[in-house]
């Protein structure tokens, strides 16, 4: 039984790993030369409700990748405006670690393999075609191609290609596989009713900042300084993906987090303005390269799916990560990717796919996003354990806690301890 | 289903063209009345990006320019070789697989535009060589040109399945053809030899003692085998069948380039496909062309899903158009 995972971001890595752990042969196809996709420019874990979700995953037996991000963290248990007890993984360490881990588990990883089309038979996918025309057969497919770009979308809905980590000109554009299979994508919206949303942070080269700022970042993980009043731009909050960071503090202050690079918590910031700020005189961008001008556009390609993450209308296609909903975050991608990988194996051996219980945050978010996506308002929201409306819901429902033994107890009472560690084949 | 689709102008100085401006781009969904990316073939540049940065206008299209004829030679009473001194840019752009130009006399109207393949492009002296056969009104007009001629180009879609030839390295290719259609195969052979491929040419001399392409092929290092290939494009002669079977076995060709008219393509392609289903095919483009810009529709063809293919610009997989088995499905 062969599971093919398309797209090697956090969601794809989690899906591949879970499908392998459940007993399938797994091939992971990624168009660039690196795994983790946007995970190469993120780093924030365990902030706010993500802490609860991370612990739930660990207790459910799907904590492998969380263990890696914990191990690669430069800072643990730090606070910054609106966020508590965050960990910041080192983006320069985590990708090779994940790649080795998946490789050692026996997953076949194929890089620079862009999937461009599907071979259909009735309502199921028989195989997929790579950009060079190679046909790859499989039994069940998981699409985790994300929702970012490609260039034309970043141009139409943003300010053009800003040369982000996905590097479309070098590796070719993202393709919506579900759409090629005949299922139309849904689109996220911005606050102003237009489509898509702009990524909410960029990265500065740490060495280009003053020694003082570097020292503070290395020591505390966070550096905050105010923006000159004439340069404050509240409008930017509206276009931003990451509603958990769409707070007044983020418009009025420069907030830097230490993820190996200096993560700047705003979509983009003109370089000449940035360089007016003390300590930033020599600043330059690390990601996107044109972070002074723009950032990538996301959420233009979300598949309709059920709560087991099977794509509507296709018998053997599942989805995870941003492809499976208006989710933001690594933890969210790992959560959905894991369930998609698990259900891929169940479908492959003829079992009914399962849902996660809504009494856990990891199950509730999947169900809640699906409900909300039906409404125009819901299409303007983003769903993350880390903030905005979903974190508020977690608190309302009593799902949010940082009490590790309580989370353990919850999972145990559901009889789901180590659920994902059991082999299906 | 994997679609072999490409536009010969994609990414060139002529892209985006007027098709893009009017929402009819062959490749880009954003420039084909959609609001989202779903491009059909990526070759390293974004057509939409080029379009926006060009102030939402198409690039300037090709225009006729007058060039000097430096040599005119009758190869036969109805077969003329012309060497034309062009400029450096054009010579270089025409030194590509599938390159062709439109030619016409200066005094004649645009309707006299005649697509003619580049057989050779000398990029040191900026001289292109073409051979044309006198057929009807347009080529008769070309025959009148002695000193000067109007040239419009460069165009690149003179060979279908171009990618298969361009991608070929350290492999082997069979060129099989007859008549004037062998002219574009000369340039293709030279490029393939440069890429360290073995090139074997089976050609039909027709009424001539020696085919005009033979000396070119030989000078590049191709093995040339003259033979009578077929009868009226109806059936392949027994000796040739035997020869082909023998060659296929011996050389393990990756690609076969068919250089004849469309009936010839059909005959050769289906015969070889039945012997070896893994061989890829390229074919010389014989469409009737008028504008060369994807606009007039005279070159139009229907693909296997009944989709319109503008063959002056658009690439197709010859197997899908000339293959009998696929067409009858
Ligand atoms: C600048 C930035 C900073 C961020 N910071 C954080 C953070 O600190 N913490 C956090 O939790 N979240 C952060 N996020 C959000 C988070 O990174 C994403 O929501 C999450 O990683 C998405 O994972 P994914 O696997 O769904 O998609 P992606 O990471 O987009 O992965 C999709 C992968 O599929 C590949 N692919 C696409 N099409 C094809 C194809 N046709 N064939 C083969 N492969 C294909 C892509 O190359 C890519 O690798 C950040 C996002 C950005 C842009
Ligand atoms: C890409 C391309 C490259 C070509 N290269 C060469 C070449 O190197 N040497 C050469 O001798 N011929 C070449 N031809 C064919 C040449 O263009 C025609 O023979 C010429 O147009 C005939 O025009 P006519 O008025 O003289 O003859 P007509 O009597 O009008 O027609 C004679 C034959 O030529 C075809 N033809 C007529 N008009 C056109 C047209 N506008 N475009 C294409 N075919 C047409 C007809 O279908 C007919 O089979 C090429 C054609 C194409 C499409
Ligand atoms: S020749 Fe005019 S559309 Fe092709």
mmCIF file of C-alpha atoms and ligand atoms in Angstrom, chain A residues 5-14 28-47 50 87-89 91 110 112-117 129-131 143-148 164-167 171-177 198-203 241-242 244-245 257 259 263-267 287-288 295-296 298-299 320-325 327-334 336-337 384 386, ligand 1:
data_model
loop_
_atom_site.group_PDB
_atom_site.id
_atom_site.type_symbol
_atom_site.label_atom_id
_atom_site.label_comp_id
_atom_site.label_asym_id
_atom_site.label_seq_id
_atom_site.Cartn_x
_atom_site.Cartn_y
_atom_site.Cartn_z
ATOM 1 C CA UNK A 5 2.403 12.915 -0.174
ATOM 2 C CA UNK A 6 2.568 16.008 -2.379
ATOM 3 C CA UNK A 7 4.316 18.992 -0.800
ATOM 4 C CA UNK A 8 6.965 18.733 1.900
ATOM 5 C CA UNK A 9 6.017 21.550 4.289
ATOM 6 C CA UNK A 10 5.259 20.820 7.949
ATOM 7 C CA UNK A 11 1.926 19.311 6.952
ATOM 8 C CA UNK A 12 3.480 17.049 4.325
ATOM 9 C CA UNK A 13 6.272 15.952 6.665
ATOM 10 C CA UNK A 14 3.735 15.124 9.356
ATOM 11 C CA UNK A 28 7.142 12.467 -0.188
ATOM 12 C CA UNK A 29 7.403 14.800 -3.189
ATOM 13 C CA UNK A 30 8.628 18.363 -2.786
ATOM 14 C CA UNK A 31 9.177 20.920 -5.540
ATOM 15 C CA UNK A 32 12.052 22.829 -3.894
ATOM 16 C CA UNK A 33 15.393 21.577 -2.580
ATOM 17 C CA UNK A 34 14.293 21.747 1.068
ATOM 18 C CA UNK A 35 11.603 20.260 3.243
ATOM 19 C CA UNK A 36 9.453 22.334 5.661
ATOM 20 C CA UNK A 37 8.251 24.978 3.180
ATOM 21 C CA UNK A 38 7.208 28.030 5.167
ATOM 22 C CA UNK A 39 8.538 26.285 8.255
ATOM 23 C CA UNK A 40 11.995 27.416 7.143
ATOM 24 C CA UNK A 41 11.049 30.995 7.912
ATOM 25 C CA UNK A 42 8.781 30.541 10.944
ATOM 26 C CA UNK A 43 9.901 29.256 14.318
ATOM 27 C CA UNK A 44 7.293 30.226 16.882
ATOM 28 C CA UNK A 45 5.884 27.209 18.719
ATOM 29 C CA UNK A 46 3.961 26.669 21.911
ATOM 30 C CA UNK A 47 2.674 30.250 22.142
ATOM 31 C CA UNK A 50 -0.308 25.991 20.655
ATOM 32 C CA UNK A 87 9.380 28.533 22.099
ATOM 33 C CA UNK A 88 11.422 29.723 19.144
ATOM 34 C CA UNK A 89 13.058 27.038 17.064
ATOM 35 C CA UNK A 91 15.348 27.885 11.534
ATOM 36 C CA UNK A 110 12.104 13.178 -3.598
ATOM 37 C CA UNK A 112 12.860 19.113 -6.851
ATOM 38 C CA UNK A 113 9.891 17.056 -7.939
ATOM 39 C CA UNK A 114 7.013 19.324 -8.850
ATOM 40 C CA UNK A 115 3.675 17.619 -9.317
ATOM 41 C CA UNK A 116 1.712 19.142 -12.186
ATOM 42 C CA UNK A 117 -1.211 16.885 -12.966
ATOM 43 C CA UNK A 129 2.580 13.488 -13.123
ATOM 44 C CA UNK A 130 5.780 15.317 -12.303
ATOM 45 C CA UNK A 131 6.830 18.423 -14.245
ATOM 46 C CA UNK A 143 -2.064 16.984 -0.823
ATOM 47 C CA UNK A 144 -0.106 19.346 1.386
ATOM 48 C CA UNK A 145 0.945 21.917 -1.176
ATOM 49 C CA UNK A 146 0.104 24.864 1.078
ATOM 50 C CA UNK A 147 -1.643 27.928 -0.234
ATOM 51 C CA UNK A 148 1.177 30.360 -0.917
ATOM 52 C CA UNK A 164 10.289 34.240 -0.458
ATOM 53 C CA UNK A 165 11.577 30.867 0.652
ATOM 54 C CA UNK A 166 9.361 29.044 -1.855
ATOM 55 C CA UNK A 167 11.457 30.490 -4.704
ATOM 56 C CA UNK A 171 11.462 25.700 -8.755
ATOM 57 C CA UNK A 172 8.244 26.513 -10.570
ATOM 58 C CA UNK A 173 4.841 27.422 -9.224
ATOM 59 C CA UNK A 174 2.651 25.639 -6.700
ATOM 60 C CA UNK A 175 -0.103 23.710 -8.416
ATOM 61 C CA UNK A 176 -3.445 22.912 -6.854
ATOM 62 C CA UNK A 177 -3.667 19.155 -7.220
ATOM 63 C CA UNK A 198 -0.216 38.622 3.085
ATOM 64 C CA UNK A 199 2.232 36.712 5.250
ATOM 65 C CA UNK A 200 2.671 38.480 8.529
ATOM 66 C CA UNK A 201 6.357 38.401 9.312
ATOM 67 C CA UNK A 202 9.734 38.697 7.681
ATOM 68 C CA UNK A 203 13.294 38.006 8.728
ATOM 69 C CA UNK A 241 -2.656 36.623 7.511
ATOM 70 C CA UNK A 242 -1.636 36.285 11.096
ATOM 71 C CA UNK A 244 -2.924 36.642 16.178
ATOM 72 C CA UNK A 245 -0.349 39.355 15.505
ATOM 73 C CA UNK A 257 12.127 37.474 17.843
ATOM 74 C CA UNK A 259 14.807 32.344 15.494
ATOM 75 C CA UNK A 263 12.064 37.623 12.929
ATOM 76 C CA UNK A 264 10.365 40.984 12.367
ATOM 77 C CA UNK A 265 6.690 40.783 13.248
ATOM 78 C CA UNK A 266 5.272 42.737 10.335
ATOM 79 C CA UNK A 267 4.470 41.791 6.731
ATOM 80 C CA UNK A 287 13.366 36.417 3.997
ATOM 81 C CA UNK A 288 11.694 37.441 1.847
ATOM 82 C CA UNK A 295 5.597 39.537 1.279
ATOM 83 C CA UNK A 296 3.974 36.401 -0.061
ATOM 84 C CA UNK A 298 -1.500 33.030 0.955
ATOM 85 C CA UNK A 299 -4.892 31.248 1.265
ATOM 86 C CA UNK A 320 -3.492 18.874 5.359
ATOM 87 C CA UNK A 321 -1.961 22.181 6.396
ATOM 88 C CA UNK A 322 -3.040 25.396 4.730
ATOM 89 C CA UNK A 323 -4.456 23.357 1.873
ATOM 90 C CA UNK A 324 -6.998 21.867 4.270
ATOM 91 C CA UNK A 325 -8.266 25.102 5.726
ATOM 92 C CA UNK A 327 -5.110 27.501 9.282
ATOM 93 C CA UNK A 328 -2.013 29.411 10.312
ATOM 94 C CA UNK A 329 0.976 27.742 11.870
ATOM 95 C CA UNK A 330 3.386 24.891 12.130
ATOM 96 C CA UNK A 331 1.490 23.232 14.964
ATOM 97 C CA UNK A 332 -1.728 23.477 12.966
ATOM 98 C CA UNK A 333 0.028 22.001 9.901
ATOM 99 C CA UNK A 334 1.473 19.146 11.947
ATOM 100 C CA UNK A 336 -3.845 18.294 10.194
ATOM 101 C CA UNK A 337 -0.973 16.592 8.364
ATOM 102 C CA UNK A 384 -4.779 29.141 14.934
ATOM 103 C CA UNK A 386 -2.069 30.953 18.967
HETATM 104 C C1 LIG C 1 7.151 34.388 6.854
HETATM 105 C C2 LIG C 1 6.312 33.421 7.632
HETATM 106 C C3 LIG C 1 6.532 33.229 8.981
HETATM 107 C C4 LIG C 1 5.774 32.315 9.688
HETATM 108 N N1 LIG C 1 6.047 32.136 11.002
HETATM 109 C C5 LIG C 1 5.381 31.193 11.705
HETATM 110 C C6 LIG C 1 5.758 30.905 13.034
HETATM 111 O O1 LIG C 1 6.680 31.507 13.582
HETATM 112 N N2 LIG C 1 5.081 29.920 13.695
HETATM 113 C C7 LIG C 1 4.062 29.235 13.088
HETATM 114 O O2 LIG C 1 3.512 28.349 13.703
HETATM 115 N N3 LIG C 1 3.684 29.499 11.827
HETATM 116 C C8 LIG C 1 4.335 30.455 11.115
HETATM 117 N N4 LIG C 1 3.979 30.705 9.821
HETATM 118 C C9 LIG C 1 2.863 29.957 9.223
HETATM 119 C C10 LIG C 1 3.275 28.550 8.938
HETATM 120 O O3 LIG C 1 4.598 28.544 8.470
HETATM 121 C C11 LIG C 1 2.382 27.873 7.910
HETATM 122 O O4 LIG C 1 1.019 28.063 8.193
HETATM 123 C C12 LIG C 1 2.625 26.362 7.858
HETATM 124 O O5 LIG C 1 3.998 26.078 7.966
HETATM 125 C C13 LIG C 1 2.047 25.829 6.582
HETATM 126 O O6 LIG C 1 2.481 24.530 6.345
HETATM 127 P P1 LIG C 1 1.985 23.710 5.081
HETATM 128 O O7 LIG C 1 2.739 22.446 5.118
HETATM 129 O O8 LIG C 1 0.521 23.670 5.046
HETATM 130 O O9 LIG C 1 2.385 24.600 3.805
HETATM 131 P P2 LIG C 1 3.798 25.046 3.202
HETATM 132 O O10 LIG C 1 4.772 25.304 4.267
HETATM 133 O O11 LIG C 1 3.465 26.139 2.249
HETATM 134 O O12 LIG C 1 4.297 23.774 2.409
HETATM 135 C C14 LIG C 1 3.836 23.419 1.148
HETATM 136 C C15 LIG C 1 4.952 22.710 0.444
HETATM 137 O O13 LIG C 1 4.451 22.125 -0.735
HETATM 138 C C16 LIG C 1 5.355 22.348 -1.788
HETATM 139 N N5 LIG C 1 4.605 22.291 -3.046
HETATM 140 C C17 LIG C 1 3.660 23.160 -3.507
HETATM 141 N N6 LIG C 1 3.176 22.769 -4.692
HETATM 142 C C18 LIG C 1 3.822 21.619 -4.995
HETATM 143 C C19 LIG C 1 3.756 20.733 -6.103
HETATM 144 N N7 LIG C 1 2.927 20.968 -7.114
HETATM 145 N N8 LIG C 1 4.554 19.635 -6.110
HETATM 146 C C20 LIG C 1 5.405 19.396 -5.074
HETATM 147 N N9 LIG C 1 5.510 20.211 -4.002
HETATM 148 C C21 LIG C 1 4.723 21.301 -3.958
HETATM 149 C C22 LIG C 1 5.956 23.692 -1.474
HETATM 150 O O14 LIG C 1 7.206 23.852 -2.086
HETATM 151 C C23 LIG C 1 6.055 23.658 0.040
HETATM 152 O O15 LIG C 1 7.289 23.147 0.491
HETATM 153 C C24 LIG C 1 4.745 31.598 9.069
HETATM 154 C C25 LIG C 1 4.529 31.776 7.709
HETATM 155 C C26 LIG C 1 5.298 32.673 6.983
HETATM 156 C C27 LIG C 1 5.072 32.839 5.509
#
